[in-house]
mmCIF file of C-alpha atoms and ligand atoms in Angstrom:
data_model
loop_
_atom_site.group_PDB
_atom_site.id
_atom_site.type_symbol
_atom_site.label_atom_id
_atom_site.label_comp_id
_atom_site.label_asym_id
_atom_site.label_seq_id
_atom_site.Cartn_x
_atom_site.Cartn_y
_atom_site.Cartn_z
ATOM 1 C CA UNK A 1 0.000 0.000 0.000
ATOM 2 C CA UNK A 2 1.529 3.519 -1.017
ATOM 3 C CA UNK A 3 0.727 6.353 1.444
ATOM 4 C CA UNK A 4 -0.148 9.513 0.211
ATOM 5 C CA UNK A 5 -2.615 11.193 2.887
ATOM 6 C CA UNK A 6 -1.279 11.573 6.687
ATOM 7 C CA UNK A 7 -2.411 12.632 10.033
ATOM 8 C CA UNK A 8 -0.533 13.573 12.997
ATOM 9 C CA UNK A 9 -2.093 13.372 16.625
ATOM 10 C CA UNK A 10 -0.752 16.076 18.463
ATOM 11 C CA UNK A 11 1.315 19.142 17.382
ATOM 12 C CA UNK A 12 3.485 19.218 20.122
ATOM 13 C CA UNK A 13 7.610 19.403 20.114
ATOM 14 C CA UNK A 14 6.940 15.430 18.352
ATOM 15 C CA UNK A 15 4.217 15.569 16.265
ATOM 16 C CA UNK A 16 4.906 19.535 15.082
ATOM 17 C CA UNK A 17 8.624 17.843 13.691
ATOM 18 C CA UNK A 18 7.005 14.749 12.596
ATOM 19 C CA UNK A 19 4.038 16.862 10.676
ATOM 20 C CA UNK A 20 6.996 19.552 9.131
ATOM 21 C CA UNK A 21 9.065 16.379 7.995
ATOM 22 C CA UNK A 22 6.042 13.884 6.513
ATOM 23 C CA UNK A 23 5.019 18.075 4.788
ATOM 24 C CA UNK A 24 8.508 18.198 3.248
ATOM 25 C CA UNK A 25 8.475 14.760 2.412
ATOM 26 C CA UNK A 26 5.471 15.865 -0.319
ATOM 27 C CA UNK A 27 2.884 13.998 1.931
ATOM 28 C CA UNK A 28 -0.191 16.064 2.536
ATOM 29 C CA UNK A 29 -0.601 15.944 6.534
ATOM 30 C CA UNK A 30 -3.807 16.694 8.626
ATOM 31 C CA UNK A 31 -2.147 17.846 11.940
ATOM 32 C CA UNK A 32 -4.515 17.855 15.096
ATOM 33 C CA UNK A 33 -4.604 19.092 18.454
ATOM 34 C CA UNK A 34 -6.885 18.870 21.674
ATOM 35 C CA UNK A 35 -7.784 22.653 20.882
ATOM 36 C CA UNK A 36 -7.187 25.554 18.971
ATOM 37 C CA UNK A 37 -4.810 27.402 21.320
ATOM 38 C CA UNK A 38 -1.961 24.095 21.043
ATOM 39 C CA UNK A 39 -2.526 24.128 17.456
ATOM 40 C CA UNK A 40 -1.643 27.402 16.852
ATOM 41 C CA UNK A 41 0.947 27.503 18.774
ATOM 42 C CA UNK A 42 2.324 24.211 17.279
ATOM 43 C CA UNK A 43 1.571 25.425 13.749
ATOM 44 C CA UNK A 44 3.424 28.383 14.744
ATOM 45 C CA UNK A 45 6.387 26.779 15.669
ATOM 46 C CA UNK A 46 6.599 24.074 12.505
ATOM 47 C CA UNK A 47 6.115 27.942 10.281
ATOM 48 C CA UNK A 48 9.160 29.117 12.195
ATOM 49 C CA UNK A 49 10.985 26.373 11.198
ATOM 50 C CA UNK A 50 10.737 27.033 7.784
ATOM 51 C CA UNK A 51 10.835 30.408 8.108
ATOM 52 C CA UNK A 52 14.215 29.742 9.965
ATOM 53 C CA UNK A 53 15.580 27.290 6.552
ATOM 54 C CA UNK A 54 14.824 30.241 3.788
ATOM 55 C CA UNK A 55 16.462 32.691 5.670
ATOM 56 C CA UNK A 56 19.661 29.970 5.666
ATOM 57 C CA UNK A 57 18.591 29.651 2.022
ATOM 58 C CA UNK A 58 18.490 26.044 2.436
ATOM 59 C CA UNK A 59 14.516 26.341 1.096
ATOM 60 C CA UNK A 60 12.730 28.495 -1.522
ATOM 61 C CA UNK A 61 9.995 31.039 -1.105
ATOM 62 C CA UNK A 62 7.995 28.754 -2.959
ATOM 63 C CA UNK A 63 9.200 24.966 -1.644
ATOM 64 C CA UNK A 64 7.868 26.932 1.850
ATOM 65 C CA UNK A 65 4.668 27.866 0.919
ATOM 66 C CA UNK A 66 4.016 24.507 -0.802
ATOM 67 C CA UNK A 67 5.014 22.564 2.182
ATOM 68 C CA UNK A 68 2.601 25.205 4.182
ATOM 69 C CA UNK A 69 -0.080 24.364 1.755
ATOM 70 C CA UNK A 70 0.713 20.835 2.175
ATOM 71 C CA UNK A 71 0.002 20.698 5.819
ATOM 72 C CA UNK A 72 -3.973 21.521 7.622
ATOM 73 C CA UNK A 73 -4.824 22.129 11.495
ATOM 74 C CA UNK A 74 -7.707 20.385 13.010
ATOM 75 C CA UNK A 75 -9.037 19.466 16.712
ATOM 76 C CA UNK A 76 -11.510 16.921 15.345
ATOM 77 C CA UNK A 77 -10.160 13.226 14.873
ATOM 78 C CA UNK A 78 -12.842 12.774 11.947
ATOM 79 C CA UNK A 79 -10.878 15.030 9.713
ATOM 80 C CA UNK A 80 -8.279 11.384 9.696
ATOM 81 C CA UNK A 81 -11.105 9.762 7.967
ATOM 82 C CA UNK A 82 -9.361 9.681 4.523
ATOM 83 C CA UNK A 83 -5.449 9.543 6.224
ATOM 84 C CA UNK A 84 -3.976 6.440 4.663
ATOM 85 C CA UNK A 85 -1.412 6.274 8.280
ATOM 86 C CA UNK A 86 -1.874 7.898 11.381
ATOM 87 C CA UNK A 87 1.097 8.629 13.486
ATOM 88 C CA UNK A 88 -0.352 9.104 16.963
ATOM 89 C CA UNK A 89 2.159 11.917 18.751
ATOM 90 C CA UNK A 90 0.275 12.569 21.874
ATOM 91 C CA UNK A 91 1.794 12.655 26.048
ATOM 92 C CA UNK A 92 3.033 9.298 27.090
ATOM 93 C CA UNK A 93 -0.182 7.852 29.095
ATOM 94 C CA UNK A 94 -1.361 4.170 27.822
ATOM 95 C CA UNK A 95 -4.884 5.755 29.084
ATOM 96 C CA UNK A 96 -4.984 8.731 26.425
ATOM 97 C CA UNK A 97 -3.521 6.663 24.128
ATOM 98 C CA UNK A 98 -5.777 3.572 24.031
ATOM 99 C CA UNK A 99 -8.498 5.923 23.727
ATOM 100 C CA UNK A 100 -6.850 7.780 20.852
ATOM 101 C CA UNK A 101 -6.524 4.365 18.827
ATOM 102 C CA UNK A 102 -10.127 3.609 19.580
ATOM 103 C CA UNK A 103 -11.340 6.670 17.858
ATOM 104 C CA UNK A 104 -8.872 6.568 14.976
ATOM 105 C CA UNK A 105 -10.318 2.692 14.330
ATOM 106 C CA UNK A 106 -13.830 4.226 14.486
ATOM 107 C CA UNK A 107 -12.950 7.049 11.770
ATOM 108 C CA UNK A 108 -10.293 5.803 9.594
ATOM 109 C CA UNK A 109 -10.768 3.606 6.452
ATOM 110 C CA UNK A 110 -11.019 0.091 7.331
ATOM 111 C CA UNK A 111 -7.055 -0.325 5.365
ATOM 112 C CA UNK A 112 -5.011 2.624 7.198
ATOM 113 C CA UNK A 113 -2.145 2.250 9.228
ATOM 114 C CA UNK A 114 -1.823 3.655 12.518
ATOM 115 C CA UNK A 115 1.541 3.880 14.558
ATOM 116 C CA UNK A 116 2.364 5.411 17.912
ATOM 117 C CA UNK A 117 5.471 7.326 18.292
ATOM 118 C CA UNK A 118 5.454 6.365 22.250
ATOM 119 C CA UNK A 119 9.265 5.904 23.106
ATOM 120 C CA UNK A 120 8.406 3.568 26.283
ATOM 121 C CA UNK A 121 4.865 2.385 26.423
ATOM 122 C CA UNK A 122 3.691 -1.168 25.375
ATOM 123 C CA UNK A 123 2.549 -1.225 21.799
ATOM 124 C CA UNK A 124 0.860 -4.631 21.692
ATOM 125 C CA UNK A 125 -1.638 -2.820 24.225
ATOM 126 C CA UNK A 126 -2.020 0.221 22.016
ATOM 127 C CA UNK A 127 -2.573 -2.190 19.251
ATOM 128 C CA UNK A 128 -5.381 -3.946 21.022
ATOM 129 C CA UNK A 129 -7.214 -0.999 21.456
ATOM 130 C CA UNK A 130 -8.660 -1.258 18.302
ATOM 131 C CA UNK A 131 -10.027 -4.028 16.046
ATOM 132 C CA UNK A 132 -6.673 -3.900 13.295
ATOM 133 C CA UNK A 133 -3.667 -5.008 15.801
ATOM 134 C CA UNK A 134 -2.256 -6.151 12.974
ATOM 135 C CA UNK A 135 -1.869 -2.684 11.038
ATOM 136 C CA UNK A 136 -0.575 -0.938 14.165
ATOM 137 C CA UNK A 137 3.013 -0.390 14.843
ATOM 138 C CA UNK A 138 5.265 1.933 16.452
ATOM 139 C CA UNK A 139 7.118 4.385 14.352
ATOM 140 C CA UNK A 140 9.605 5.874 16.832
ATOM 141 C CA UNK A 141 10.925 9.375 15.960
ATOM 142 C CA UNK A 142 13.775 11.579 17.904
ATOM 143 C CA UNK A 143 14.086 15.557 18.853
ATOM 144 C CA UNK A 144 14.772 17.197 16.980
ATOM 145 C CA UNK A 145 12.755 15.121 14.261
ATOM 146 C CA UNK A 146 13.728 17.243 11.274
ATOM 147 C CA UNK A 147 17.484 16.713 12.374
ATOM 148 C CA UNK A 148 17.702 13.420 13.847
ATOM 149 C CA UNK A 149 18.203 10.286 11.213
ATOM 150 C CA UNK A 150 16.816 7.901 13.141
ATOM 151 C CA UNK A 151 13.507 6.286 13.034
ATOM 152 C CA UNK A 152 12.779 2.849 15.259
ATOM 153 C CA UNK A 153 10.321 0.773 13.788
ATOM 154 C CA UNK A 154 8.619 -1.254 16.538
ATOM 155 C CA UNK A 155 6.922 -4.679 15.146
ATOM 156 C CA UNK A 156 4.612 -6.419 17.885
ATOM 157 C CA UNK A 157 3.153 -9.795 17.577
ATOM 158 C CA UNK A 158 0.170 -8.905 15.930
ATOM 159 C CA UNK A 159 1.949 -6.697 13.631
ATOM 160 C CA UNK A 160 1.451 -8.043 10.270
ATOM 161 C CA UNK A 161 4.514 -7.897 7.165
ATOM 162 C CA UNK A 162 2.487 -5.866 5.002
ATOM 163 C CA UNK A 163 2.310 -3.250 7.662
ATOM 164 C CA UNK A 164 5.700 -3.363 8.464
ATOM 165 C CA UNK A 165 7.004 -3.213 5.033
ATOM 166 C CA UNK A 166 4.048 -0.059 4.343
ATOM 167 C CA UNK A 167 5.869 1.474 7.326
ATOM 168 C CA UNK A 168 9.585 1.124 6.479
ATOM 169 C CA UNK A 169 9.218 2.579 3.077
ATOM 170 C CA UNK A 170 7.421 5.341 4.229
ATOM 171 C CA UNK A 171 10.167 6.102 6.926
ATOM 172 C CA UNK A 172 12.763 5.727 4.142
ATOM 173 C CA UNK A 173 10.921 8.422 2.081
ATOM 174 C CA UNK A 174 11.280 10.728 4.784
ATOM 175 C CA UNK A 175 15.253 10.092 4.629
ATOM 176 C CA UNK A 176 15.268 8.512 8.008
ATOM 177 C CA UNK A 177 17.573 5.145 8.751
ATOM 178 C CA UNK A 178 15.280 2.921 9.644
ATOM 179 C CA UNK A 179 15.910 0.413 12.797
ATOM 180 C CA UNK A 180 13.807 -2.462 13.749
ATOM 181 C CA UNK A 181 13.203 -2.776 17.170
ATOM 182 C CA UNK A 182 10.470 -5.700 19.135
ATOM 183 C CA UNK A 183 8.114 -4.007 21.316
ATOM 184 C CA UNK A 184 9.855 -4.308 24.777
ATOM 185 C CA UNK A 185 10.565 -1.131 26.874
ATOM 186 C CA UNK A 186 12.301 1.393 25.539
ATOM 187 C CA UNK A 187 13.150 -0.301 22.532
ATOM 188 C CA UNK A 188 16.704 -0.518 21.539
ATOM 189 C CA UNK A 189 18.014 3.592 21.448
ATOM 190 C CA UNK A 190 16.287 4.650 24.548
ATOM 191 C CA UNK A 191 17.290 1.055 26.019
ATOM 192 C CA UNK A 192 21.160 1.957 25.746
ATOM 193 C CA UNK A 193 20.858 5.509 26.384
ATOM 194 C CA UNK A 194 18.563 5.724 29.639
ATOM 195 C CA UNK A 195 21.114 4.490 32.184
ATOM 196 C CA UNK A 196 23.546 7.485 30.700
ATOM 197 C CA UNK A 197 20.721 9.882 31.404
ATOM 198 C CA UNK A 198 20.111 8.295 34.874
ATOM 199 C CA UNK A 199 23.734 8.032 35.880
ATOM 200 C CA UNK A 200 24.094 11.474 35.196
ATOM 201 C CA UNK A 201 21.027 12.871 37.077
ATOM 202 C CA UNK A 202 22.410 10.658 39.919
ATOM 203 C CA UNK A 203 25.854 12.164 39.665
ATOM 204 C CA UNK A 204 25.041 15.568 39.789
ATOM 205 C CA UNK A 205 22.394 14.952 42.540
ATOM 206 C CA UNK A 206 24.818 12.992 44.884
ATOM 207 C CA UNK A 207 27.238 16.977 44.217
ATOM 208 C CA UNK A 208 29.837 14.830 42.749
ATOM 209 C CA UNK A 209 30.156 17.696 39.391
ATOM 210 C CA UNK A 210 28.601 20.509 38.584
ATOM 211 C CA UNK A 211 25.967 20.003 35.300
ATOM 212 C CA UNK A 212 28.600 22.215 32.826
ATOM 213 C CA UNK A 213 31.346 19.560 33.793
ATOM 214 C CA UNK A 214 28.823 16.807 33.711
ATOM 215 C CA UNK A 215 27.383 17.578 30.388
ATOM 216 C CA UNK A 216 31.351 18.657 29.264
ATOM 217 C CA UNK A 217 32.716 15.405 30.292
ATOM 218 C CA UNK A 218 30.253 13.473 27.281
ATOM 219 C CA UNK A 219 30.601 16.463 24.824
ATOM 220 C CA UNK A 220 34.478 16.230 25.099
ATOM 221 C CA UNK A 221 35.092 12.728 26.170
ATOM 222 C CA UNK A 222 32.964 11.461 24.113
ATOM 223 C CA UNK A 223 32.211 13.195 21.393
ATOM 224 C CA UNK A 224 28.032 13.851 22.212
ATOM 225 C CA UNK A 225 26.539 16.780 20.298
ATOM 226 C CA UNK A 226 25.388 18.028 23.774
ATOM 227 C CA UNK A 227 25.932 16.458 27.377
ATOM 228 C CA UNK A 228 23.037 14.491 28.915
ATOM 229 C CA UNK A 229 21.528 17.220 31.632
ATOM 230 C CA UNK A 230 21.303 19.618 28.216
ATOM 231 C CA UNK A 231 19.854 16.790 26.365
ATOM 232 C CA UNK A 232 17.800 15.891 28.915
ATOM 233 C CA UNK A 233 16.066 19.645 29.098
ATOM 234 C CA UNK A 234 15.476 19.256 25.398
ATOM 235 C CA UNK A 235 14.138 16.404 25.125
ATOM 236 C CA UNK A 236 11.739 17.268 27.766
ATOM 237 C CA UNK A 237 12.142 15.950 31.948
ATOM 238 C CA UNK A 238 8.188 14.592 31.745
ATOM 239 C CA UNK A 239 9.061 12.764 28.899
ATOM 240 C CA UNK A 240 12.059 11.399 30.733
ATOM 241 C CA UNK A 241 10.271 10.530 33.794
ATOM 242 C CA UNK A 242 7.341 8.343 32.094
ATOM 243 C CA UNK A 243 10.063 6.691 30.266
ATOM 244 C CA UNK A 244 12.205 5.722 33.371
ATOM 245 C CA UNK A 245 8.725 5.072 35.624
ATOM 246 C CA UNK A 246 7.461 2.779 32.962
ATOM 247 C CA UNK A 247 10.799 1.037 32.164
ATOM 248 C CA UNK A 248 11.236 0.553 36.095
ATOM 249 C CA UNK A 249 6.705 -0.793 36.092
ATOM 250 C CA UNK A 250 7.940 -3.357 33.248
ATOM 251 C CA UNK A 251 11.745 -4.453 34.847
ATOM 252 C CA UNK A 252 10.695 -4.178 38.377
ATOM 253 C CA UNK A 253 14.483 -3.530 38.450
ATOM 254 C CA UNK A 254 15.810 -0.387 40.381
ATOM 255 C CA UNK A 255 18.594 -0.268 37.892
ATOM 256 C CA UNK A 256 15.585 1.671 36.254
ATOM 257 C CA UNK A 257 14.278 3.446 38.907
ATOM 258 C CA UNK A 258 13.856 7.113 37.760
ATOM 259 C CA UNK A 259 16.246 9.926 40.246
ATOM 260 C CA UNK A 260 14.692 11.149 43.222
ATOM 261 C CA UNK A 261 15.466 14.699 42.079
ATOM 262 C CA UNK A 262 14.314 14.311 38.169
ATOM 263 C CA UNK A 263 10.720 13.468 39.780
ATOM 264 C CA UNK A 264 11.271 16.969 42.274
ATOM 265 C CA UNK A 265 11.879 18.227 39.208
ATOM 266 C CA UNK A 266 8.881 17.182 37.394
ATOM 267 C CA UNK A 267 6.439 17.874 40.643
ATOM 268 C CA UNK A 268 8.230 21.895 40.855
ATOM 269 C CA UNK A 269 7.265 22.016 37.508
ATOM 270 C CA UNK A 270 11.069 22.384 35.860
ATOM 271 C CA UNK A 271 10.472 20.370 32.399
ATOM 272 C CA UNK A 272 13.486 21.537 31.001
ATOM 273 C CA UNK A 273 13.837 23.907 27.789
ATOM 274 C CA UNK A 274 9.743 23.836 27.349
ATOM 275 C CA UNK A 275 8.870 25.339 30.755
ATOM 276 C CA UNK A 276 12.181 27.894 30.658
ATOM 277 C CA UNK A 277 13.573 25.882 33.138
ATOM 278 C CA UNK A 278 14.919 22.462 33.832
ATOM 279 C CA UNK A 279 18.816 21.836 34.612
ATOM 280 C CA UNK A 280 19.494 24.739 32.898
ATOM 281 C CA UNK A 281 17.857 28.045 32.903
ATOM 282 C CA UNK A 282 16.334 29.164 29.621
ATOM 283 C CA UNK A 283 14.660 32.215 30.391
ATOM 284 C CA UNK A 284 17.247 34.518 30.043
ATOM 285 C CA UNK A 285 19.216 34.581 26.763
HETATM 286 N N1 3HC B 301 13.923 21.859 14.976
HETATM 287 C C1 3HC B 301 14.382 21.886 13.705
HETATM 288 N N2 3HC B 301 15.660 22.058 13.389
HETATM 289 C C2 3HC B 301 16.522 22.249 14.392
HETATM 290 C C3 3HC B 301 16.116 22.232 15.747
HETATM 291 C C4 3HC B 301 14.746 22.037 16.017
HETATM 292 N N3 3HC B 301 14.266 21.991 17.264
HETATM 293 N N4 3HC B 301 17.213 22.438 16.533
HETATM 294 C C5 3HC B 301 18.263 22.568 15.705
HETATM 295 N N5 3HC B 301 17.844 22.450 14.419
HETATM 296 C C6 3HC B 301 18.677 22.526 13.218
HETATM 297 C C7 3HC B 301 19.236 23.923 13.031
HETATM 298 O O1 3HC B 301 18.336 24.734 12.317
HETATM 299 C C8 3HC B 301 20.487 23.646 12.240
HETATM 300 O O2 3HC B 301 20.134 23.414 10.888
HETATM 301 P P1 3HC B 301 21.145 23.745 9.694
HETATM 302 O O3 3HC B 301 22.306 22.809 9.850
HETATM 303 O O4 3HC B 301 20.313 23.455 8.493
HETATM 304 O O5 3HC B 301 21.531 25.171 9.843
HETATM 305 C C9 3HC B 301 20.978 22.294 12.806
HETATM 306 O O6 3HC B 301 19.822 21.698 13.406
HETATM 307 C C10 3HC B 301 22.043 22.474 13.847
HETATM 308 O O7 3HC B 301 21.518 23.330 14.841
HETATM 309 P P2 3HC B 301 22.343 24.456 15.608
HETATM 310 O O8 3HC B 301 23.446 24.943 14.720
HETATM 311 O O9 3HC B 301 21.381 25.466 16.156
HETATM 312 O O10 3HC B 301 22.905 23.754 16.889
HETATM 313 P P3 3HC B 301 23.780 22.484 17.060
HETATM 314 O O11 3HC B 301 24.757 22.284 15.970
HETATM 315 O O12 3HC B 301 24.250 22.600 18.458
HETATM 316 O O13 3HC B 301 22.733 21.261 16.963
HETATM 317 C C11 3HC B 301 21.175 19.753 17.856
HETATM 318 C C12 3HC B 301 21.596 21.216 17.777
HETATM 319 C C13 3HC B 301 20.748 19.264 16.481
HETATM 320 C C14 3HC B 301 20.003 19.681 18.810
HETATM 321 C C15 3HC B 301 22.406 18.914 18.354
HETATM 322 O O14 3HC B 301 22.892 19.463 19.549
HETATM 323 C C16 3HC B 301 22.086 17.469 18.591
HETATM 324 O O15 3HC B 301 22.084 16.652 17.673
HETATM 325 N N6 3HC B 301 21.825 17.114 19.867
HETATM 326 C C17 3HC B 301 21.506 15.741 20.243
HETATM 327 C C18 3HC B 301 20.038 15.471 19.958
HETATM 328 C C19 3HC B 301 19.639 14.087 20.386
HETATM 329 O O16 3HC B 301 20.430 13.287 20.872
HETATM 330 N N7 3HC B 301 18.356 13.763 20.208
HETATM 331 C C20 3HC B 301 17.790 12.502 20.641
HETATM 332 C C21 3HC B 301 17.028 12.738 21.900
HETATM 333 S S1 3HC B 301 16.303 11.271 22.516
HETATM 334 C C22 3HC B 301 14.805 11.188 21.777
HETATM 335 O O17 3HC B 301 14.351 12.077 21.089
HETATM 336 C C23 3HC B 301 14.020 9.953 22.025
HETATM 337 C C24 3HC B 301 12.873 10.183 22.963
HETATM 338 O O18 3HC B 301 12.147 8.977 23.000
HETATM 339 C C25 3HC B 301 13.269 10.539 24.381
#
């Protein structure tokens, strides 16, 4: 099956890069959001963007406004009724989620795909949700999604070939190396890069180095684009947190257990670069 028509669930920091990539791409994407506020300020954001890549001359006046064109707002999940894939972008609860997939099964033509681009919850149980298992997957992007190469594939169980294969080309047409990962937590990135992340939480919580020397150490030692506490802001520290809290639900291992401070964190609000303030202050320049 060739995709032609997407949707996006959510126009967040995810589902704004995934929308601006799949629009680039020369897919024609229906972008939604819980209201019209969060669109507009996601649709914002993605229009900065390319804003941002003509004034680096690295687009055309006219590539811009095509992709523009290419790319429609909506808070009302019928508008995916004619989406040949979905790619569900939405905060990491399995709650939210499940329900998401059952209204995407109600409205969506009986052959489209639907993927989740959760980086830590179970799949299979997204998948069951609805009464296709077997053409739901989880297409796994990274942050920045217009930068970052990678895109994890996750197959369940119930995940048929066709979908997979559907799936893969379409991540390969966005220019994105495609990985193929089984639906256990985490995956395989977020699997090798989490203890990093918690290690260095830990470290700077226990006062053994202060963050710059912390996130230093990586960018110098080891050749990161940016050290883990930056990365960490970026990515977002409520992402982090449901990651590491549902990795440590699934492992029962404390090995997982998420940092005492990342969840003070959380609770005071401090989400990182999103909320001006995380392990770094943002809100002065
Ligand atoms: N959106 C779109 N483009 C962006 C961007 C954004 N948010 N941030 C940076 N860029 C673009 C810039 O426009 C620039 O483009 P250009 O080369 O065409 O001019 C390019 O990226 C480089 O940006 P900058 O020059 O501003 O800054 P840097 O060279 O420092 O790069 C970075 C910034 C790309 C964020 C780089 O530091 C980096 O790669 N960091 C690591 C990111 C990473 O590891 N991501 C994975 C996170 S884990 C994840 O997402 C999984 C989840 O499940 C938790």
């Amino acid at each position: 099956m060739a995709i032609k028509k997407v949707g996006v669930v959510g126009c967040g920091i995810m589902g704004g890069g995934i929308a601006q990539v799949c629009a680039q791409s020369g897919y024609e994407v229906t972008i939604s959001e819980i209201n019209d506020d969060l669109l507009n300020k996601g649709m914002k954001v993605i229009k900065g963007n390319l804003a941002k890549s003509v004034e680096k001359g690295k687009l055309s006046k006219e590539e811009e406004a095509a992709i523009v064109g290419r790319l429609k707002g909506t808070t009302k999940i019928e508008d995916f009724g004619d989406r040949d894939l979905v790619i569900e972008a939405a905060v990491e609860n399995m709650g939210l989620k499940k329900k998401i997939f059952a209204d995407l099964d109600r409205v969506c033509a009986p052959g489209a795909i639907m993927a989740t681009n959760t980086s830590c919850l179970c799949v299979t149980e997204i998948a069951m949700a609805t009464k296709r298992p077997d053409k739901v997957l989880g297409m796994h992007f990274f942050n920045p999604v217009p930068v970052m190469k990678l895109l994890e594939i996750v197959t369940t169980i119930v995940s048929s070939q066709e979908t997979f294969n559907t799936a893969k080309s379409f991540g390969q047409s966005l220019g994105k190396v495609v990985v193929i990962a089984k639906d256990t937590p985490a995956f395989i990135a977020n699997r090798i890069a989490v203890p990093m992340f918690i290690e260095a939480m830990k470290v700077y919580e226990e006062g053994l180095a202060t963050k710059e020397d912390i996130d230093n150490a990586m960018v110098y030692g080891y050749n990161h684009p940016m050290g883990p506490l930056a990365l960490a802001d970026l990515v977002g520290l409520d992402t982090l947190l449901y990651v590491y809290d549902s990795m440590y639900q699934e492992f029962k291992d404390p090995k997982w257990a998420p940092p005492l401070l990342l969840k003070r964190m959380v609770t005071a609000g401090h989400l990182g670069r999103k909320s001006g303030k995380g392990f770094y202050d943002y809100t002065k320049k």
